Amino acid sequence: MGDTGRRRFLQLLAGLPLVGLSDLLVVRAGTVSASAEILDYFDRQITDLIDGYERRPIAQTAVRIRRELPTIRSLLTEGAYRGDQARRLRRTAGRLTALQAATRTDLNDTPAAVNLFSEAFRLADSAGDRPLQAWIRCWQSSIARKGGDPKRALALADNATRWVGTAHPVAARAAVVGAWAQAALGNRWEVHARVGQAWTIVGDLDRDAHGEPGFSVDTMHTTSIGEMSAAVYVEAGFPDMAGVYTEAVQMSLDLAGATGRRSLIRVSAASAAIQRGDVEHAVALVHNAMDISADRPSARLHERIAAFTATTRTDLGAMSELDELEERLRTWRTPSI
């Protein structure tokens, strides 16, 4: 590492909330490498970013990741690593990059998300981080489906289990993501089979593998799979089935404080309410979803609400309540960063 590179590296590390920095660096023959303490620091940062993702403004998470990633990339580029140290660094880089890709998706920057997920997958592969590889395939499947390629979306969802098998928490996510692809393909009864498969997997998981409600990589909570199942059934044209899940998990998500999923479950519940003919309650639910996510707007929520209003208008025609909702949605913007 040259003098310029070394100065840049130390400047990056200066932003870390650590003391005794000289004790955390290993310098041999002009090469700076990371000590176990720095690697532990980044593990804690990733855990905090994942646990707080549903509860913090997406832009805030994106800024934190953008601050941390250059340090990790400098360590990978400038250092000489072997064995477990190399694996941990690549795993850290892969997970931070995948989280950055998720923020780009939620901030409606799909091209950047596509590139970042590809980079993260390569890093995960080099680190042997199979759960992350499967998790990335699920996100890539969703991007393909939203981009109008449900066949590729299904193939990517199926590919996820190549990395973790069929009994891992991420396999449950893959089953639901595959159900979404089947819904887009018009295979409505395959949707039931895939959702049922997801619940079978979750039912066999132990407590640690369930984790907590909300955003996750290595775990799958029943409330999270419930919210996803409801959304799948809305897209498949079974809003009555969606209602079964919304009633079961909405309160649990509220208690957990998982802002993103709290809003998403209400949009699914609104579709179920429309099916019952309760238009006033349905519209109130969507407004409530937007109120909950006022400080955490996301492209996913925007898309779900837009789909709700479009479908409801097609089914029921002109309505002043929908006019007001569409106007609010028109001025409801995801942050740019």
Short mmCIF file of C-alpha atoms in Angstrom, two decimals:
data_model
loop_
_atom_site.label_atom_id
_atom_site.label_comp_id
_atom_site.label_asym_id
_atom_site.label_seq_id
_atom_site.Cartn_x
_atom_site.Cartn_y
_atom_site.Cartn_z
CA MET A 1 0.00 0.00 0.00
CA GLY A 2 1.43 3.38 -0.97
CA ASP A 3 1.42 6.47 1.19
CA THR A 4 -1.69 7.90 -0.50
CA GLY A 5 -3.62 4.67 -0.13
CA ARG A 6 -2.57 4.30 3.49
CA ARG A 7 -3.67 7.85 4.30
CA ARG A 8 -7.03 7.25 2.63
CA PHE A 9 -7.51 4.00 4.52
CA LEU A 10 -6.75 5.60 7.87
CA GLN A 11 -9.09 8.49 7.06
CA LEU A 12 -11.88 5.97 6.44
CA LEU A 13 -11.18 4.18 9.68
CA ALA A 14 -11.19 7.49 11.52
CA GLY A 15 -14.94 7.52 10.99
CA LEU A 16 -15.39 4.33 13.03
CA PRO A 17 -16.50 4.75 16.64
CA LEU A 18 -13.49 2.87 17.99
CA VAL A 19 -10.71 3.69 20.41
CA GLY A 20 -7.13 2.50 20.30
CA LEU A 21 -7.14 2.38 16.50
CA SER A 22 -3.46 1.49 16.31
CA ASP A 23 -4.21 -1.67 18.31
CA LEU A 24 -6.84 -2.73 15.78
CA LEU A 25 -4.61 -2.61 12.70
CA VAL A 26 -1.99 -5.12 11.70
CA VAL A 27 0.81 -3.68 9.57
CA ARG A 28 3.31 -5.94 7.86
CA ALA A 29 5.63 -4.92 5.04
CA GLY A 30 3.64 -1.76 4.39
CA THR A 31 0.30 -3.59 4.20
CA VAL A 32 -2.55 -2.71 6.55
CA SER A 33 -4.96 -5.48 7.48
CA ALA A 34 -7.90 -5.77 9.83
CA SER A 35 -7.73 -7.16 13.33
CA ALA A 36 -10.43 -9.38 14.77
CA GLU A 37 -11.83 -6.35 16.64
CA ILE A 38 -12.52 -4.46 13.39
CA LEU A 39 -14.18 -7.52 11.87
CA ASP A 40 -16.30 -7.87 15.02
CA TYR A 41 -17.24 -4.21 14.71
CA PHE A 42 -18.55 -4.72 11.19
CA ASP A 43 -20.46 -7.84 12.24
CA ARG A 44 -22.23 -5.72 14.86
CA GLN A 45 -22.96 -3.00 12.32
CA ILE A 46 -24.52 -5.47 9.91
CA THR A 47 -26.67 -6.98 12.66
CA ASP A 48 -27.87 -3.53 13.70
CA LEU A 49 -28.60 -2.49 10.09
CA ILE A 50 -30.65 -5.64 9.47
CA ASP A 51 -32.53 -5.50 12.78
CA GLY A 52 -33.36 -1.82 12.31
CA TYR A 53 -34.13 -1.83 8.60
CA GLU A 54 -37.93 -1.91 8.95
CA ARG A 55 -37.88 0.69 11.72
CA ARG A 56 -35.55 3.40 10.38
CA PRO A 57 -35.95 5.73 7.40
CA ILE A 58 -34.49 3.96 4.38
CA ALA A 59 -32.36 6.97 3.49
CA GLN A 60 -30.78 6.85 6.96
CA THR A 61 -29.82 3.20 6.47
CA ALA A 62 -28.49 3.97 3.00
CA VAL A 63 -26.23 6.72 4.36
CA ARG A 64 -24.81 4.42 7.03
CA ILE A 65 -24.04 1.71 4.49
CA ARG A 66 -22.46 4.18 2.12
CA ARG A 67 -20.22 5.32 4.97
CA GLU A 68 -19.12 1.81 5.94
CA LEU A 69 -18.61 0.14 2.55
CA PRO A 70 -15.52 2.11 1.41
CA THR A 71 -13.63 0.92 4.48
CA ILE A 72 -14.43 -2.72 3.79
CA ARG A 73 -13.58 -2.34 0.12
CA SER A 74 -10.27 -0.72 1.00
CA LEU A 75 -9.47 -3.58 3.36
CA LEU A 76 -10.20 -6.10 0.61
CA THR A 77 -8.21 -4.19 -1.99
CA GLU A 78 -5.20 -3.18 0.08
CA GLY A 79 -4.80 -6.04 2.53
CA ALA A 80 -3.45 -9.56 2.20
CA TYR A 81 -5.81 -12.04 3.81
CA ARG A 82 -6.01 -15.78 4.19
CA GLY A 83 -8.33 -18.33 5.71
CA ASP A 84 -11.05 -17.22 8.10
CA GLN A 85 -10.02 -13.55 7.97
CA ALA A 86 -10.48 -13.46 4.18
CA ARG A 87 -13.82 -15.26 4.45
CA ARG A 88 -15.12 -12.87 7.12
CA LEU A 89 -14.12 -9.80 5.13
CA ARG A 90 -15.79 -11.08 1.96
CA ARG A 91 -18.88 -12.05 3.94
CA THR A 92 -19.04 -8.57 5.45
CA ALA A 93 -18.57 -6.93 2.07
CA GLY A 94 -21.23 -9.16 0.53
CA ARG A 95 -23.80 -8.46 3.21
CA LEU A 96 -23.23 -4.70 3.23
CA THR A 97 -23.44 -4.62 -0.57
CA ALA A 98 -26.64 -6.69 -0.55
CA LEU A 99 -28.16 -4.33 2.03
CA GLN A 100 -27.16 -1.38 -0.13
CA ALA A 101 -28.91 -3.08 -3.06
CA ALA A 102 -32.04 -3.51 -0.93
CA THR A 103 -32.06 0.21 -0.10
CA ARG A 104 -31.71 1.07 -3.80
CA THR A 105 -34.72 -1.15 -4.55
CA ASP A 106 -36.76 0.54 -1.84
CA LEU A 107 -35.63 3.95 -3.12
CA ASN A 108 -36.81 3.04 -6.65
CA ASP A 109 -33.32 2.84 -8.17
CA THR A 110 -33.63 -0.55 -9.85
CA PRO A 111 -30.60 -0.30 -12.20
CA ALA A 112 -28.27 0.34 -9.26
CA ALA A 113 -29.92 -2.44 -7.26
CA VAL A 114 -29.41 -4.94 -10.11
CA ASN A 115 -25.68 -4.18 -10.29
CA LEU A 116 -25.24 -4.22 -6.52
CA PHE A 117 -27.05 -7.55 -6.09
CA SER A 118 -24.79 -9.08 -8.75
CA GLU A 119 -21.71 -7.79 -6.94
CA ALA A 120 -23.03 -9.00 -3.60
CA PHE A 121 -23.73 -12.46 -5.01
CA ARG A 122 -20.14 -12.79 -6.24
CA LEU A 123 -18.81 -11.73 -2.84
CA ALA A 124 -21.15 -14.14 -1.06
CA ASP A 125 -20.01 -16.93 -3.34
CA SER A 126 -16.35 -16.24 -2.58
CA ALA A 127 -17.15 -16.17 1.16
CA GLY A 128 -19.25 -19.32 1.08
CA ASP A 129 -22.21 -17.33 2.45
CA ARG A 130 -24.92 -19.61 1.06
CA PRO A 131 -27.88 -18.05 2.92
CA LEU A 132 -26.99 -14.66 1.45
CA GLN A 133 -26.76 -16.14 -2.05
CA ALA A 134 -30.24 -17.61 -1.67
CA TRP A 135 -31.58 -14.34 -0.20
CA ILE A 136 -30.16 -12.36 -3.13
CA ARG A 137 -31.81 -14.75 -5.60
CA CYS A 138 -35.15 -13.96 -3.94
CA TRP A 139 -34.62 -10.22 -4.44
CA GLN A 140 -33.48 -10.77 -8.02
CA SER A 141 -36.62 -12.81 -8.61
CA SER A 142 -38.80 -9.95 -7.38
CA ILE A 143 -36.99 -7.49 -9.63
CA ALA A 144 -37.47 -9.80 -12.65
CA ARG A 145 -41.18 -10.20 -11.89
CA LYS A 146 -41.74 -6.48 -11.53
CA GLY A 147 -39.76 -6.00 -14.74
CA GLY A 148 -42.24 -8.16 -16.66
CA ASP A 149 -40.29 -11.45 -16.80
CA PRO A 150 -42.17 -13.89 -14.52
CA LYS A 151 -40.51 -16.98 -16.06
CA ARG A 152 -37.08 -15.71 -15.10
CA ALA A 153 -38.48 -14.70 -11.72
CA LEU A 154 -39.64 -18.27 -11.13
CA ALA A 155 -36.28 -19.70 -12.20
CA LEU A 156 -34.44 -17.37 -9.80
CA ALA A 157 -36.75 -18.27 -6.91
CA ASP A 158 -36.20 -21.96 -7.60
CA ASN A 159 -32.44 -21.40 -7.81
CA ALA A 160 -32.42 -20.04 -4.25
CA THR A 161 -32.87 -23.50 -2.76
CA ARG A 162 -29.76 -24.70 -4.59
CA TRP A 163 -27.73 -22.77 -2.03
CA VAL A 164 -29.57 -23.61 1.19
CA GLY A 165 -31.72 -26.67 0.51
CA THR A 166 -35.43 -26.85 1.28
CA ALA A 167 -35.44 -26.62 5.09
CA HIS A 168 -33.73 -23.26 5.65
CA PRO A 169 -35.54 -20.01 6.56
CA VAL A 170 -34.51 -18.49 3.23
CA ALA A 171 -36.15 -21.48 1.49
CA ALA A 172 -39.46 -20.33 2.98
CA ARG A 173 -38.88 -16.88 1.51
CA ALA A 174 -38.03 -18.48 -1.84
CA ALA A 175 -41.26 -20.48 -1.80
CA VAL A 176 -43.36 -17.32 -1.35
CA VAL A 177 -41.34 -15.41 -3.94
CA GLY A 178 -41.93 -18.34 -6.30
CA ALA A 179 -45.64 -18.09 -5.53
CA TRP A 180 -45.52 -14.44 -6.60
CA ALA A 181 -43.96 -15.50 -9.91
CA GLN A 182 -46.63 -18.17 -10.37
CA ALA A 183 -49.31 -15.54 -9.73
CA ALA A 184 -47.79 -13.35 -12.45
CA LEU A 185 -47.82 -16.37 -14.80
CA GLY A 186 -51.50 -16.94 -14.07
CA ASN A 187 -50.93 -20.31 -12.35
CA ARG A 188 -53.29 -19.55 -9.49
CA TRP A 189 -53.38 -23.04 -7.99
CA GLU A 190 -49.59 -23.22 -7.98
CA VAL A 191 -49.75 -20.16 -5.73
CA HIS A 192 -51.55 -22.24 -3.07
CA ALA A 193 -48.94 -25.00 -3.33
CA ARG A 194 -46.00 -22.61 -2.95
CA VAL A 195 -47.52 -20.71 -0.04
CA GLY A 196 -48.31 -24.00 1.66
CA GLN A 197 -44.71 -25.11 1.14
CA ALA A 198 -43.46 -21.91 2.77
CA TRP A 199 -45.62 -22.46 5.85
CA THR A 200 -44.49 -26.07 6.11
CA ILE A 201 -40.86 -24.93 6.15
CA VAL A 202 -41.54 -22.23 8.74
CA GLY A 203 -43.48 -24.66 10.89
CA ASP A 204 -40.47 -26.94 11.11
CA LEU A 205 -38.01 -24.19 12.11
CA ASP A 206 -36.76 -23.84 15.66
CA ARG A 207 -37.15 -20.64 17.68
CA ASP A 208 -33.78 -19.19 16.70
CA ALA A 209 -34.48 -19.70 13.00
CA HIS A 210 -37.78 -17.80 13.37
CA GLY A 211 -35.97 -14.69 14.60
CA GLU A 212 -38.03 -11.52 15.05
CA PRO A 213 -40.75 -9.95 12.88
CA GLY A 214 -39.52 -7.65 10.13
CA PHE A 215 -36.54 -7.51 7.81
CA SER A 216 -34.14 -10.47 7.96
CA VAL A 217 -31.57 -12.45 6.02
CA ASP A 218 -31.01 -15.65 8.01
CA THR A 219 -34.39 -16.03 9.75
CA MET A 220 -38.09 -16.12 8.86
CA HIS A 221 -40.74 -15.16 11.39
CA THR A 222 -44.34 -16.31 11.03
CA THR A 223 -45.60 -12.72 10.92
CA SER A 224 -43.22 -11.89 8.07
CA ILE A 225 -44.27 -14.92 6.05
CA GLY A 226 -47.88 -14.04 6.84
CA GLU A 227 -47.51 -10.53 5.42
CA MET A 228 -45.84 -11.91 2.29
CA SER A 229 -48.54 -14.59 1.88
CA ALA A 230 -51.27 -11.97 2.06
CA ALA A 231 -49.59 -9.87 -0.63
CA VAL A 232 -49.19 -12.91 -2.89
CA TYR A 233 -52.87 -13.76 -2.60
CA VAL A 234 -53.85 -10.20 -3.46
CA GLU A 235 -51.75 -10.36 -6.62
CA ALA A 236 -53.11 -13.82 -7.49
CA GLY A 237 -56.67 -12.55 -7.27
CA PHE A 238 -57.61 -14.17 -3.94
CA PRO A 239 -58.22 -11.16 -1.67
CA ASP A 240 -60.45 -13.30 0.58
CA MET A 241 -57.46 -15.56 1.27
CA ALA A 242 -55.33 -12.50 1.89
CA GLY A 243 -57.79 -11.50 4.58
CA VAL A 244 -57.08 -14.69 6.51
CA TYR A 245 -53.44 -13.66 6.89
CA THR A 246 -53.98 -9.94 7.47
CA GLU A 247 -56.24 -10.60 10.43
CA ALA A 248 -53.73 -13.06 11.89
CA VAL A 249 -50.56 -10.97 11.71
CA GLN A 250 -51.45 -7.27 11.69
CA MET A 251 -51.50 -6.87 15.47
CA SER A 252 -48.24 -8.81 15.87
CA LEU A 253 -46.49 -6.55 13.38
CA ASP A 254 -47.86 -3.49 15.17
CA LEU A 255 -46.51 -4.75 18.49
CA ALA A 256 -43.13 -5.48 16.90
CA GLY A 257 -42.93 -1.96 15.46
CA ALA A 258 -41.93 -3.23 12.00
CA THR A 259 -42.89 -0.06 10.15
CA GLY A 260 -42.51 -1.31 6.58
CA ARG A 261 -44.48 -4.53 7.04
CA ARG A 262 -47.10 -2.77 9.20
CA SER A 263 -47.91 -0.58 6.22
CA LEU A 264 -47.76 -3.36 3.64
CA ILE A 265 -50.13 -5.62 5.58
CA ARG A 266 -52.70 -2.82 5.70
CA VAL A 267 -52.69 -2.50 1.92
CA SER A 268 -53.36 -6.22 1.63
CA ALA A 269 -56.11 -5.88 4.26
CA ALA A 270 -57.60 -3.07 2.19
CA SER A 271 -57.93 -5.41 -0.80
CA ALA A 272 -59.71 -7.93 1.41
CA ALA A 273 -62.04 -5.19 2.66
CA ILE A 274 -62.91 -4.21 -0.93
CA GLN A 275 -63.83 -7.85 -1.57
CA ARG A 276 -66.28 -7.62 1.35
CA GLY A 277 -67.72 -4.38 -0.05
CA ASP A 278 -66.33 -2.21 2.76
CA VAL A 279 -64.85 0.58 0.61
CA GLU A 280 -64.69 3.17 3.39
CA HIS A 281 -62.68 0.87 5.66
CA ALA A 282 -60.40 -0.15 2.78
CA VAL A 283 -59.49 3.41 1.90
CA ALA A 284 -58.95 4.23 5.59
CA LEU A 285 -56.53 1.31 5.86
CA VAL A 286 -54.45 2.62 2.95
CA HIS A 287 -54.34 6.12 4.41
CA ASN A 288 -53.28 4.55 7.71
CA ALA A 289 -50.51 2.65 5.90
CA MET A 290 -49.19 5.93 4.49
CA ASP A 291 -49.41 7.60 7.91
CA ILE A 292 -47.37 4.79 9.51
CA SER A 293 -44.67 5.09 6.83
CA ALA A 294 -44.71 8.88 6.64
CA ASP A 295 -41.05 8.96 7.74
CA ARG A 296 -40.19 5.76 5.86
CA PRO A 297 -41.74 5.91 2.38
CA SER A 298 -40.64 3.12 0.07
CA ALA A 299 -41.04 2.17 -3.57
CA ARG A 300 -42.57 -1.17 -2.52
CA LEU A 301 -45.34 0.51 -0.56
CA HIS A 302 -45.91 3.03 -3.35
CA GLU A 303 -46.28 0.19 -5.87
CA ARG A 304 -48.73 -1.74 -3.69
CA ILE A 305 -50.92 1.32 -3.10
CA ALA A 306 -50.87 2.23 -6.81
CA ALA A 307 -51.93 -1.33 -7.67
CA PHE A 308 -54.72 -1.17 -5.08
CA THR A 309 -56.12 2.07 -6.46
CA ALA A 310 -55.88 0.88 -10.07
CA THR A 311 -57.60 -2.44 -9.35
CA THR A 312 -60.30 -0.84 -7.22
CA ARG A 313 -61.04 1.80 -9.85
CA THR A 314 -61.29 -0.87 -12.54
CA ASP A 315 -63.69 -2.91 -10.42
CA LEU A 316 -65.81 -0.12 -8.92
CA GLY A 317 -65.41 2.86 -11.25
CA ALA A 318 -65.14 6.51 -10.31
CA MET A 319 -65.01 7.26 -6.59
CA SER A 320 -64.12 10.46 -4.76
CA GLU A 321 -62.34 8.43 -2.07
CA LEU A 322 -59.98 7.01 -4.68
CA ASP A 323 -59.43 10.46 -6.19
CA GLU A 324 -58.22 11.72 -2.81
CA LEU A 325 -56.03 8.66 -2.28
CA GLU A 326 -54.45 8.94 -5.72
CA GLU A 327 -53.73 12.63 -5.17
CA ARG A 328 -52.01 11.89 -1.89
CA LEU A 329 -50.00 9.11 -3.52
CA ARG A 330 -48.99 11.42 -6.36
CA THR A 331 -47.26 13.77 -3.92
CA TRP A 332 -45.87 10.99 -1.70
CA ARG A 333 -42.28 10.58 -2.75
CA THR A 334 -39.53 8.20 -1.75
CA PRO A 335 -36.36 10.06 -0.72
CA SER A 336 -33.49 10.43 -3.16
CA ILE A 337 -29.96 9.72 -2.01
#
